[in-house]
Structure formats: C-alpha cells, structure tokens
Amino acid sequence: GAVVSQHPSRVICKSGTSVKIECRSLDFQATTMFWYRQFPKQSLMLMATSNEGSKATYEQGVEKDKFLINHASLTLSTLTVTSAHPEDSSFYICSATPKGPYNEQFFGPGTRLTVL
Amino acid sequence: DQQVKQNSPSLSVQEGRISILNCDYTNSMFDYFLWYKKYPAEGPTFLISISSIKDKNEDGRFTVFLNKSAKHLSLHIVPSQPGDSAVYFCAASDVNGNQFYFGTGTSLTVIP
C-alpha cells in the first residue's frame, strides 16, 4: 500500500534557528501534498496545500514567510520553519494524494517539533 | 505498508439510519485511536477517541467501538444527518502519542 514518510520524526531546536521537515511519498507520485499542524485538542489545522512545480497555497492566518513550503518533485515536499519560536512547538503532519481519479489521502506519521 | 486501513472508500446512508464506518490496524502497540471528520477544503476535525483500555466510547450520536483482538474499530453515527456527509479518517498512535498513523478515509454521504 501507499506510504508517506516524514523526516525527522522528532526535532529539538533553539529559538531563532530554522528547521526543515521532509515529506516523501515512497511508492507513488503525489500531485498534491498537504501540511497540517496538530493542536492540543487533537484537531488538525490545514496550513497549506502544495502542488508540484507551483507555489503552495497557504490558509488564512498562516505566515508564508515563516513556513516555507517547497514541492520540488512528485515525491517530495518540504516545510521549513524559519526563525522558530517556542510557540511553533507542535506536531506537524503531511499528507499526499496520488495521481488518479480518487481523492484518497495518505498521511505521514508526523514530526514533533520542540523549540527551546 | 499502511498500518491503519479503511477499506471502504465511500458509504451512502439514508437520513435517520445508522452509519457504520470501519477501520483496521496491524500494530498491536497502538494504544490510542481517533476519528476525524473532514469537509472539503478544510483540515480534519477531531471527532471522538478511545484508548485501548476501553471497548466503547460514546459522545452524543457518535460511538466508537474497539475490538483489540481483531484489531478493528468502528464509528457508529445514529441517527445519520445530511450534515454528517464528509470524509472520515481513523488514526492510531502509541501510548506516548509520538506518531500518528492515519487511514485513507471513507467518504460518507447521508441522503435526505
């Protein structure tokens, strides 16, 4: 079955530094990848939609200069948290939709970011 | 390989009847299970959860059942309403919540 991986699974960084999170579709080509942030009551907030070869579409309230998204190929999207602050500490999850007529979403296992 | 599976990509139910959405998992270390509801162009919203020490959790019209021996959980919606039409994802995590594994979703349509 289709698998989406995220790397790293956990990262701890100092305030002010930048952190890159990778999302890969391992055995399918993903036309679209989504980035979510998980909040304490378990809801996932959609941050942005990333299409290969084009600029990501950010949801309202998400700073595009702070959360840089690059969808360089059909199997890889990256989220870079720039100048991280402690309030950016969270669980970030990506998902990917394969090419084809169906709208299945395959989720990655998530990345836990802790900013000190 | 998918550790959490939702084998029915879609389901249609008449308004007022019961909707049953199913989810299977493979990892016996999963300790906590969640259901999310997703409308188009929005992120999934948490709906209901259950820990492995229980076999049932109820919240209004929504009930989640867990069968650990079968590695199976289900979400029951009674009575179903047209506003319940959405995609439902199940997810599982270990006791520490360090990683979440999602199913691929089931699209529920409730017919008025």
mmCIF file of N, CA, C and O in Angstrom, chain A residues 9-10 91 109-112, chain B residues 93-101:
data_model
loop_
_atom_site.group_PDB
_atom_site.id
_atom_site.type_symbol
_atom_site.label_atom_id
_atom_site.label_comp_id
_atom_site.label_asym_id
_atom_site.label_seq_id
_atom_site.Cartn_x
_atom_site.Cartn_y
_atom_site.Cartn_z
ATOM 1 N N SER A 9 11.414 12.501 12.626
ATOM 2 C CA SER A 9 10.196 12.225 13.402
ATOM 3 C C SER A 9 10.124 13.136 14.624
ATOM 4 O O SER A 9 9.046 13.451 15.116
ATOM 5 N N ARG A 10 11.312 13.532 15.114
ATOM 6 C CA ARG A 10 11.374 14.462 16.239
ATOM 7 C C ARG A 10 12.531 15.407 16.025
ATOM 8 O O ARG A 10 13.588 14.992 15.551
ATOM 9 N N PHE A 91 3.095 19.473 16.595
ATOM 10 C CA PHE A 91 3.191 18.235 15.820
ATOM 11 C C PHE A 91 2.767 18.585 14.406
ATOM 12 O O PHE A 91 1.654 19.057 14.179
ATOM 13 N N PRO A 109 3.583 10.043 9.315
ATOM 14 C CA PRO A 109 3.496 9.770 10.756
ATOM 15 C C PRO A 109 3.685 10.999 11.630
ATOM 16 O O PRO A 109 3.528 10.912 12.847
ATOM 17 N N GLY A 110 4.034 12.124 11.039
ATOM 18 C CA GLY A 110 4.162 13.340 11.827
ATOM 19 C C GLY A 110 5.577 13.616 12.299
ATOM 20 O O GLY A 110 6.415 12.720 12.401
ATOM 21 N N THR A 111 5.823 14.878 12.584
ATOM 22 C CA THR A 111 7.109 15.341 13.129
ATOM 23 C C THR A 111 6.816 16.199 14.348
ATOM 24 O O THR A 111 6.068 17.169 14.257
ATOM 25 N N ARG A 112 7.404 15.824 15.470
ATOM 26 C CA ARG A 112 7.223 16.620 16.687
ATOM 27 C C ARG A 112 8.353 17.624 16.792
ATOM 28 O O ARG A 112 9.516 17.244 16.909
ATOM 29 N N SER B 93 -2.271 5.872 17.473
ATOM 30 C CA SER B 93 -0.948 6.261 17.952
ATOM 31 C C SER B 93 -0.545 5.347 19.100
ATOM 32 O O SER B 93 -1.369 4.629 19.663
ATOM 33 N N ASP B 94 0.752 5.412 19.434
ATOM 34 C CA ASP B 94 1.199 4.652 20.598
ATOM 35 C C ASP B 94 0.860 5.450 21.855
ATOM 36 O O ASP B 94 0.327 6.546 21.786
ATOM 37 N N VAL B 95 1.183 4.893 23.004
ATOM 38 C CA VAL B 95 0.766 5.482 24.272
ATOM 39 C C VAL B 95 1.364 6.877 24.469
ATOM 40 O O VAL B 95 0.775 7.721 25.139
ATOM 41 N N ASN B 96 2.523 7.122 23.877
ATOM 42 C CA ASN B 96 3.161 8.423 24.049
ATOM 43 C C ASN B 96 2.674 9.457 23.046
ATOM 44 O O ASN B 96 3.015 10.631 23.165
ATOM 45 N N GLY B 97 1.932 9.015 22.050
ATOM 46 C CA GLY B 97 1.448 9.937 21.034
ATOM 47 C C GLY B 97 2.563 10.525 20.202
ATOM 48 O O GLY B 97 2.445 11.634 19.679
ATOM 49 N N ASN B 98 3.653 9.784 20.078
ATOM 50 C CA ASN B 98 4.785 10.314 19.327
ATOM 51 C C ASN B 98 4.561 10.279 17.821
ATOM 52 O O ASN B 98 5.143 11.067 17.090
ATOM 53 N N GLN B 99 3.776 9.360 17.366
ATOM 54 C CA GLN B 99 3.485 9.293 15.940
ATOM 55 C C GLN B 99 2.026 8.930 15.756
ATOM 56 O O GLN B 99 1.456 8.193 16.547
ATOM 57 N N PHE B 100 1.457 9.458 14.685
ATOM 58 C CA PHE B 100 0.084 9.139 14.353
ATOM 59 C C PHE B 100 0.043 8.456 12.997
ATOM 60 O O PHE B 100 0.755 8.831 12.085
ATOM 61 N N TYR B 101 -0.785 7.466 12.895
ATOM 62 C CA TYR B 101 -0.962 6.744 11.638
ATOM 63 C C TYR B 101 -2.425 6.864 11.230
ATOM 64 O O TYR B 101 -3.323 6.506 11.991
#
